[in-house]
XYZ file of C-alpha atoms in Angstrom:
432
model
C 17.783 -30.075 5.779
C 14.879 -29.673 7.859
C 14.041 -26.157 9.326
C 11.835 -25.100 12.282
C 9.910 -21.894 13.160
C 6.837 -21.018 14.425
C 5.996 -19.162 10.834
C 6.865 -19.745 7.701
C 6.352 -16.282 5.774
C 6.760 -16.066 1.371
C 7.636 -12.569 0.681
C 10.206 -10.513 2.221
C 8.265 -7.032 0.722
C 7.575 -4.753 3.681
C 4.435 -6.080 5.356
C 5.934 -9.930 5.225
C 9.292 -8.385 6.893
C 7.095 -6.225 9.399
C 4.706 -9.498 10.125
C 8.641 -11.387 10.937
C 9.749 -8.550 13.409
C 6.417 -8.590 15.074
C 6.551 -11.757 15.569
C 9.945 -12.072 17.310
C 8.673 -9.229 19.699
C 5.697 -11.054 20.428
C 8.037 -14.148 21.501
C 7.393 -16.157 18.024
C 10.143 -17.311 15.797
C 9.720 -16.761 11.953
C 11.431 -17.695 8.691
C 11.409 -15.611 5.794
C 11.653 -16.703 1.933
C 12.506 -14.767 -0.361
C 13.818 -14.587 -4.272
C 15.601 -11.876 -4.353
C 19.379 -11.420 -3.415
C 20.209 -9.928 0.031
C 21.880 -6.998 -1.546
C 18.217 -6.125 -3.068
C 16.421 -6.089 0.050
C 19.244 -4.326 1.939
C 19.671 -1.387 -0.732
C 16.462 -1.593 -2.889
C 15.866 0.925 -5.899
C 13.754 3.389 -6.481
C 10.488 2.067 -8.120
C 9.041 5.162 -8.453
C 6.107 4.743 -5.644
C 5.654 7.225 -3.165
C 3.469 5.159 0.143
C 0.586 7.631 1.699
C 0.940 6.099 5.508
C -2.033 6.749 8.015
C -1.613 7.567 11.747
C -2.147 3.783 12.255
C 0.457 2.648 10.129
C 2.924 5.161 11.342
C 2.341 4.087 14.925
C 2.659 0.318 13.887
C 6.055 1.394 12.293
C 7.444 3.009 15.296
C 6.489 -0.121 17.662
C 8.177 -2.045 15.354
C 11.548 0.299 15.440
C 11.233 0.758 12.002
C 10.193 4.033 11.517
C 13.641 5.046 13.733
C 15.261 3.859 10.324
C 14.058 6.426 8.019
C 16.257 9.944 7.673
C 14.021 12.896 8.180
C 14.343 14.392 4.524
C 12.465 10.468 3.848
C 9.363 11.228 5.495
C 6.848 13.859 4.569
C 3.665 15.178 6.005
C 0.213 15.044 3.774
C -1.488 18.608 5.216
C -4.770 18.416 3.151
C -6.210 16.687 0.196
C -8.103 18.068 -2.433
C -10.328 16.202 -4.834
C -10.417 17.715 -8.546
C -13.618 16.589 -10.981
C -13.000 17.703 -14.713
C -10.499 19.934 -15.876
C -8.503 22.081 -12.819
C -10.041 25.022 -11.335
C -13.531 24.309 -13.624
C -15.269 23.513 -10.325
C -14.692 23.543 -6.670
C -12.543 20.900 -5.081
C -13.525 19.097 -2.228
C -10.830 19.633 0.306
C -10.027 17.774 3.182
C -8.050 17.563 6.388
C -7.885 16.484 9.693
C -9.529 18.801 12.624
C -7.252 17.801 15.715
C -4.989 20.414 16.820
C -1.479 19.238 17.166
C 1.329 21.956 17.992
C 4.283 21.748 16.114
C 3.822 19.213 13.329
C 5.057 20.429 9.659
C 1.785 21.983 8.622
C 1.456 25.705 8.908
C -1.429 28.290 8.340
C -4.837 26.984 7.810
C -4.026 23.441 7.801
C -2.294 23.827 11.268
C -3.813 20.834 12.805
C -3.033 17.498 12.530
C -2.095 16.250 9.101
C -3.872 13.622 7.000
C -1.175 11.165 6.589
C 2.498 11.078 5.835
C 4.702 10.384 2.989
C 7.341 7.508 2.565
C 9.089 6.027 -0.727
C 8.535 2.088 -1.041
C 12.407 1.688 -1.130
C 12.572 3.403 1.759
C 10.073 1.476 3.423
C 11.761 -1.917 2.209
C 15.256 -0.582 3.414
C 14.233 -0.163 6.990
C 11.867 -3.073 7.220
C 14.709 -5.133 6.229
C 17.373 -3.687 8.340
C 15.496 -4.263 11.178
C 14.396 -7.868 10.296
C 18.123 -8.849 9.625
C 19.428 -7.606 13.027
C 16.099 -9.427 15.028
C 17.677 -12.601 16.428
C 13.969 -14.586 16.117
C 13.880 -13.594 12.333
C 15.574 -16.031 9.907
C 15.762 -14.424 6.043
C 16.160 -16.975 3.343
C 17.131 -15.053 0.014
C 17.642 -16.104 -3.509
C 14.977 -18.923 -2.746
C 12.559 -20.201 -4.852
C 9.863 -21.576 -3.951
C 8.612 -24.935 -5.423
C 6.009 -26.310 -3.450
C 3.821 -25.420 -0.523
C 1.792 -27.975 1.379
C -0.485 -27.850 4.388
C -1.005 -31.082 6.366
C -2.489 -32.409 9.415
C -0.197 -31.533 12.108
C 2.079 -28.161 9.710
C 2.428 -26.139 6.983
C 5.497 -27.195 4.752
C 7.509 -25.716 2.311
C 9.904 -26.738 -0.356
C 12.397 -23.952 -1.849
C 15.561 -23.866 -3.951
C 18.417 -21.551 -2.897
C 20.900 -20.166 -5.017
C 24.596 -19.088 -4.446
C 24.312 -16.607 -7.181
C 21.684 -14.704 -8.708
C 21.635 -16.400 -11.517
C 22.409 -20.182 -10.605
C 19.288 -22.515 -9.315
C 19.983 -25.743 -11.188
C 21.735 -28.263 -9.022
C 21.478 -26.019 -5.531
C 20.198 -28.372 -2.388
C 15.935 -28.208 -1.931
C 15.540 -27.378 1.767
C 12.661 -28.116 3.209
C 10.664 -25.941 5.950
C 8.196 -26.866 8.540
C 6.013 -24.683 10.859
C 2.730 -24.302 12.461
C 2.074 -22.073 9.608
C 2.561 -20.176 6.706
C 1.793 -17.089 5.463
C 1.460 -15.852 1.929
C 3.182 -12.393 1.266
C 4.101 -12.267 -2.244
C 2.292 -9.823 -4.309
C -1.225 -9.446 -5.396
C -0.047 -12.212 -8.002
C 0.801 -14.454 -5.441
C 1.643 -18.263 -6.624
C 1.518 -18.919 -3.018
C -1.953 -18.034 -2.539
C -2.403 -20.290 -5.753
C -0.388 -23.047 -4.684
C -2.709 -23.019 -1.397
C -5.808 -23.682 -3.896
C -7.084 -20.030 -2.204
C -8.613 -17.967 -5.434
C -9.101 -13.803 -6.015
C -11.599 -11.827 -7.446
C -9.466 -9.886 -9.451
C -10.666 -6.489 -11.291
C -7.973 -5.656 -14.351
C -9.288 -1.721 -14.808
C -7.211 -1.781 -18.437
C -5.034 1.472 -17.158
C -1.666 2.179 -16.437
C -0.426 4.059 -13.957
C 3.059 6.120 -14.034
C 5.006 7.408 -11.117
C 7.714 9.729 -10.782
C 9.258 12.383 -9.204
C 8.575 16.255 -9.935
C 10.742 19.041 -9.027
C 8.672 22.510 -9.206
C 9.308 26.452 -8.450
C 6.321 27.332 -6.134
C 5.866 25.628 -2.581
C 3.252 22.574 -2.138
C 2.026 23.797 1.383
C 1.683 19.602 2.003
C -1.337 19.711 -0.048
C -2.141 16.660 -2.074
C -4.215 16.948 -4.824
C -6.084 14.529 -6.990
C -7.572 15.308 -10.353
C -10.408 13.263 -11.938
C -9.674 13.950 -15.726
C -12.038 12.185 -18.077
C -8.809 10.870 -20.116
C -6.525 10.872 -17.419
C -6.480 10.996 -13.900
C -3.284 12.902 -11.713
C -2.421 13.053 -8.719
C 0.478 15.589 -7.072
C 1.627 14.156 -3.648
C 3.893 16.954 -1.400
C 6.780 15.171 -1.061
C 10.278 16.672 1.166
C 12.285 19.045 0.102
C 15.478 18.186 -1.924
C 17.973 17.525 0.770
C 21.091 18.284 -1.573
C 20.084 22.195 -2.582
C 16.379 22.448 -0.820
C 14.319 22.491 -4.184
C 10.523 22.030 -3.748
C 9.726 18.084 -4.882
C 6.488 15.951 -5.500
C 4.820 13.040 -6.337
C 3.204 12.665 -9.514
C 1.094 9.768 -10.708
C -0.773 9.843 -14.442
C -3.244 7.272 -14.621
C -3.954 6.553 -18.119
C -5.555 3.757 -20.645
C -2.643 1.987 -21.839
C -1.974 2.925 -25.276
C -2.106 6.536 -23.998
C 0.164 5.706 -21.444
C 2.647 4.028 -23.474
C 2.865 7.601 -25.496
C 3.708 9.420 -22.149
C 6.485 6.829 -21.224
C 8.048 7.281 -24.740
C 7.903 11.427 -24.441
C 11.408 13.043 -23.711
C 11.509 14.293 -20.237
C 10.445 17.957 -21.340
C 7.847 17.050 -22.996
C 6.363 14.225 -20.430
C 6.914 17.269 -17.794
C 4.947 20.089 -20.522
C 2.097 17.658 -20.140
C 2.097 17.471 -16.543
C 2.078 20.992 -15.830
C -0.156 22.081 -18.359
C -2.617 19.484 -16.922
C -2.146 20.696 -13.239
C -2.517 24.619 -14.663
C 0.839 25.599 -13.886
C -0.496 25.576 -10.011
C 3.441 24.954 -9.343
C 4.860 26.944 -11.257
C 7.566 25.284 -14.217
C 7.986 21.578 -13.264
C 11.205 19.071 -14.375
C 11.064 15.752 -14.532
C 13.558 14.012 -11.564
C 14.834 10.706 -11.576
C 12.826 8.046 -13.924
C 9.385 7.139 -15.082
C 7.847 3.967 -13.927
C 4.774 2.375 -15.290
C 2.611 -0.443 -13.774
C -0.664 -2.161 -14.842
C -3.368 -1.578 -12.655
C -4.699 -4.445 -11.144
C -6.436 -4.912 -8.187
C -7.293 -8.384 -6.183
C -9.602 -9.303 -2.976
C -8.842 -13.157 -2.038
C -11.870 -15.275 -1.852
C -10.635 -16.115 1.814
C -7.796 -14.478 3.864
C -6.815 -17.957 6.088
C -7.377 -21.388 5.143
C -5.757 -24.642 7.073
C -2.481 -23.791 8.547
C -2.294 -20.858 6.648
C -2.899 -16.936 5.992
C -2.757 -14.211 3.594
C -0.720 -10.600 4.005
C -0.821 -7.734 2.521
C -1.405 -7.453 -1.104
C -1.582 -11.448 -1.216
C -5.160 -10.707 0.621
C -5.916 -7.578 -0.863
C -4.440 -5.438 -3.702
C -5.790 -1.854 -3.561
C -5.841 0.663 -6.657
C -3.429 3.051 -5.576
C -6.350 6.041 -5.600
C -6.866 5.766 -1.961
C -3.591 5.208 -0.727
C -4.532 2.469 1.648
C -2.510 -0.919 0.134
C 0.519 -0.698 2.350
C -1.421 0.648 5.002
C -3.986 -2.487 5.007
C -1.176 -4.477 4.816
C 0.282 -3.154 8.253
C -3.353 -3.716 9.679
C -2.616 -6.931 8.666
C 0.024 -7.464 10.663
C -1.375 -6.149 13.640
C -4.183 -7.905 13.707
C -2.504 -11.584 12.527
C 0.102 -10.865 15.707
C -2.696 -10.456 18.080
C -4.472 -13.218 17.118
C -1.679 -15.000 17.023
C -0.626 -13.995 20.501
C -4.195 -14.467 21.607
C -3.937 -17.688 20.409
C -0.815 -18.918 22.490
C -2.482 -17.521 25.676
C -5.219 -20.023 25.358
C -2.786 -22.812 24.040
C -4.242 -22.964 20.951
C -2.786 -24.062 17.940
C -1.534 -21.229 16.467
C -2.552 -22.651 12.479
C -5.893 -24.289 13.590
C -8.827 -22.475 12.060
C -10.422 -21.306 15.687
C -6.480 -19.215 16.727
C -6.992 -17.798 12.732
C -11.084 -16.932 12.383
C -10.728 -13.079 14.366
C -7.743 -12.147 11.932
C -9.930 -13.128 8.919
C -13.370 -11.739 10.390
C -11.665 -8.617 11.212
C -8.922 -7.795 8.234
C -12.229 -8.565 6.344
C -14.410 -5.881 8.010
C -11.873 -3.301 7.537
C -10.994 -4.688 4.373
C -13.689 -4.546 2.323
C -15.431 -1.261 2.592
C -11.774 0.359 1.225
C -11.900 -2.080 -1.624
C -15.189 -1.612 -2.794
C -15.140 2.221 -2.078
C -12.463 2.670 -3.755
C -12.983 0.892 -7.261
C -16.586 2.428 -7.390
C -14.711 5.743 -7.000
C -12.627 4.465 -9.757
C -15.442 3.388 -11.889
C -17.278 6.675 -11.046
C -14.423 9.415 -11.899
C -13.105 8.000 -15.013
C -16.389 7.778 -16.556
C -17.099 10.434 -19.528
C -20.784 10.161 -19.854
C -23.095 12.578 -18.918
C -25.146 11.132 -16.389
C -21.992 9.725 -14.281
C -20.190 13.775 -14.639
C -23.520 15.295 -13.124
C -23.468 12.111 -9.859
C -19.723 13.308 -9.172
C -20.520 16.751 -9.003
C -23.520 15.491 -6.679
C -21.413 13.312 -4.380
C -18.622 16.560 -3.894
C -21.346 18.739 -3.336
C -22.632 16.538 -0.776
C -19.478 15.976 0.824
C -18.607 19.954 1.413
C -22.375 20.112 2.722
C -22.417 17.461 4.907
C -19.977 17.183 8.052
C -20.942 13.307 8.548
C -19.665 12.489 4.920
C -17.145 14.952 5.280
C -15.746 13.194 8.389
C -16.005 9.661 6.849
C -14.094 10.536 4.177
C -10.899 12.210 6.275
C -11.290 8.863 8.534
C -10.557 6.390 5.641
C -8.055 8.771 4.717
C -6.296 8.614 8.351
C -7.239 5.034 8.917
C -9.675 5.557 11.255
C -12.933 4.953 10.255
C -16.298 5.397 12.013
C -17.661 2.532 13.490
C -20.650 2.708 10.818
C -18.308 2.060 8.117
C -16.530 -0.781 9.316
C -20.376 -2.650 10.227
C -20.912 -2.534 5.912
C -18.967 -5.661 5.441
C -20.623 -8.547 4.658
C -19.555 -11.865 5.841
C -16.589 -13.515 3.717
């Protein structure tokens, strides 16, 4: 059978389901492919991630209708940062947070202005992406597809997939075969898509895990996050909601570690994985226990070569797969989708070809510009606080002083946080 939409999309994650719904609001039709079962997208589990969203991603949530779909005990409000070098409380942090007043959000005291950012769990995210996508007439969802072969020709993008009745059955089930203007990769910073479209990555393996979980603790978190450079480890406590069943205090906590040392902290019992924690954080929360499970991923990150090529683009981590440090992967991927809908849009309105290379070149100029300054800030950051020598330990003390002392830093540094960079920022990226 031989199916039609404007856009063919690979990867019903969040940003390929958000690129879908914008899409049908924009007046485009788009088809979805995807391997998991419907039941998995409807009700995903927990993975363990906790998604740092910027004022810019919320907003591009809430046109789509998708931040309607999240309970209030789901989303939770990042007041301030504060960066850690060395060991806890052995030198000043560098703290950060936003200076626009705004009356009655969820931060109190000094931080009673606007927050940084807000706080989401990836299931959560997936869940409401995809019950919005499913109900959005425009938006066809494929699942428990696999996809075999992707092609772009002369005149379309096409795509070959095998669908299963059952999880486990693909042998024997009919190929279908999908046509569109074109497609977009979505499917992980490991896409086979992207591979398959003969589009390569620079791809930086940092040799570290990281582990996520959930934290509940006895003293309040104020919606302070706090990250903490350790020369051995790295940790980060994220404020997360209060327990809606009985109202205990709860947070994020990610332990970036090489991966033999890692593997050590996934095998610890609970108590003792939760000892280590808080004796690393200095007991700032008072006892801490372990919630829900550990999850560990490799830490990977990937920049493609190119984001569009004929009758085709890349989407979120497919384009560019952040370390988690910064908190910006989700959030670039939402950018994404902005900007690929506008150009799309744009596009139409001039009755271009929506997969030539002239209706595609501002989404790739652009995504790049904003792209590409997070990237490489963020692994020299990487590369910078998890080195042990001396000379690198005096340069971060250098760089923290110079952020407290100087406003412009200072500012530059809350505006990647928020997603809104200055302009000068932005201009750094060269041409891809």
């Amino acid at each position: 059978m031989t199916l039609h939409s404007d856009v063919l999309i690979v990867g019903a994650g969040p940003a390929g389901l958000s690129l879908a719904i914008s899409l049908a609001q924009a007046g485009f039709t788009a088809t979805v492919v995807e391997q998991q079962p419907e039941s998995a997208l409807a009700q995903p589990a927990p993975d363990g991630r906790e998604i740092a969203l910027t004022h810019p991603s919320r907003a591009t949530l809430e046109r789509l209708g998708t931040w309607a779909q999240l309970a209030d005990h789901e989303v939770g409000t990042i007041c301030e940062a504060q960066v850690h070098d060395g060991p806890l409380g052995q030198h000043s942090a560098l703290q950060l947070s936003a200076s626009r007043s705004a009356p009655g959000n969820q931060c109190v005291g000094a931080a009673a202005t606007e927050p940084l950012g807000f706080i989401v769990s990836n299931h959560a995210l997936r869940r409401s992406a995809y019950a919005v996508a499913a109900r959005t007439p425009s938006v066809r969802i494929v699942t428990r597809a696999q996809v075999t072969r992707v092609a772009t020709l002369g005149a379309q993008a096409e795509l070959d997939c095998v669908t299963a009745s059952t999880d486990n059955a693909t042998s024997g089930t009919p190929t279908e075969r999908l046509h569109a203007p074109l497609l977009v990769a979505a499917d992980s910073r490991f896409s086979a898509t992207r591979r398959q479209l003969g589009i390569g990555a620079q791809m930086t393996d940092f040799g570290r895990t990281v582990i996520v979980c959930r934290m509940r603790h006895a003293l309040p978190h104020g919606g302070v996050a706090h990250e903490c450079f350790g020369y051995e480890r790295t940790l980060a406590v994220l404020p997360l909601p209060d327990d809606p069943l009985d109202g205990h205090a709860l947070c994020s906590v990610v332990v970036t570690a090489a991966a033999a040392d890692a593997a050590v902290l996934m095998a610890q019992n609970p108590e003792a994985f939760a000892a280590q924690v808080q004796a690393q954080f200095k007991t700032r929360l008072g006892p801490m226990r372990l919630v829900g499970e550990r999850h560990a991923y490799p830490l990977v990150a990937v920049y493609a070569q190119r984001f569009v090529g004929p009758r085709c683009a890349l989407l979120g981590d497919a384009a560019v797969g952040m370390h988690p440090v910064t908190a910006h992967g989700y959030n670039l991927g939402l950018a994404g989708v902005e900007r690929l809908t506008t150009a799309l849009v744009a596009a139409r309105q001039r009755r271009q070809d929506i997969g030539s290379a002239d209706a595609l070149a501002s989404y790739a100029r652009g995504h790049h510009r904003h792209a590409w300054p997070m990237y490489q800030g963020t692994n020299a950051i990487v590369r910078l606080y998890t080195d042990p020598r001396p000379v690198p330990r005096l340069l971060r003390q250098w760089v923290l002083q110079g952020a407290r002392r100087l406003p412009p830093l200072q500012a530059a540094i809350v505006g990647q946080l928020t997603g809104q960079p200055p302009r000068w920022v932005r201009a750094l990226a060269p041409r891809q």
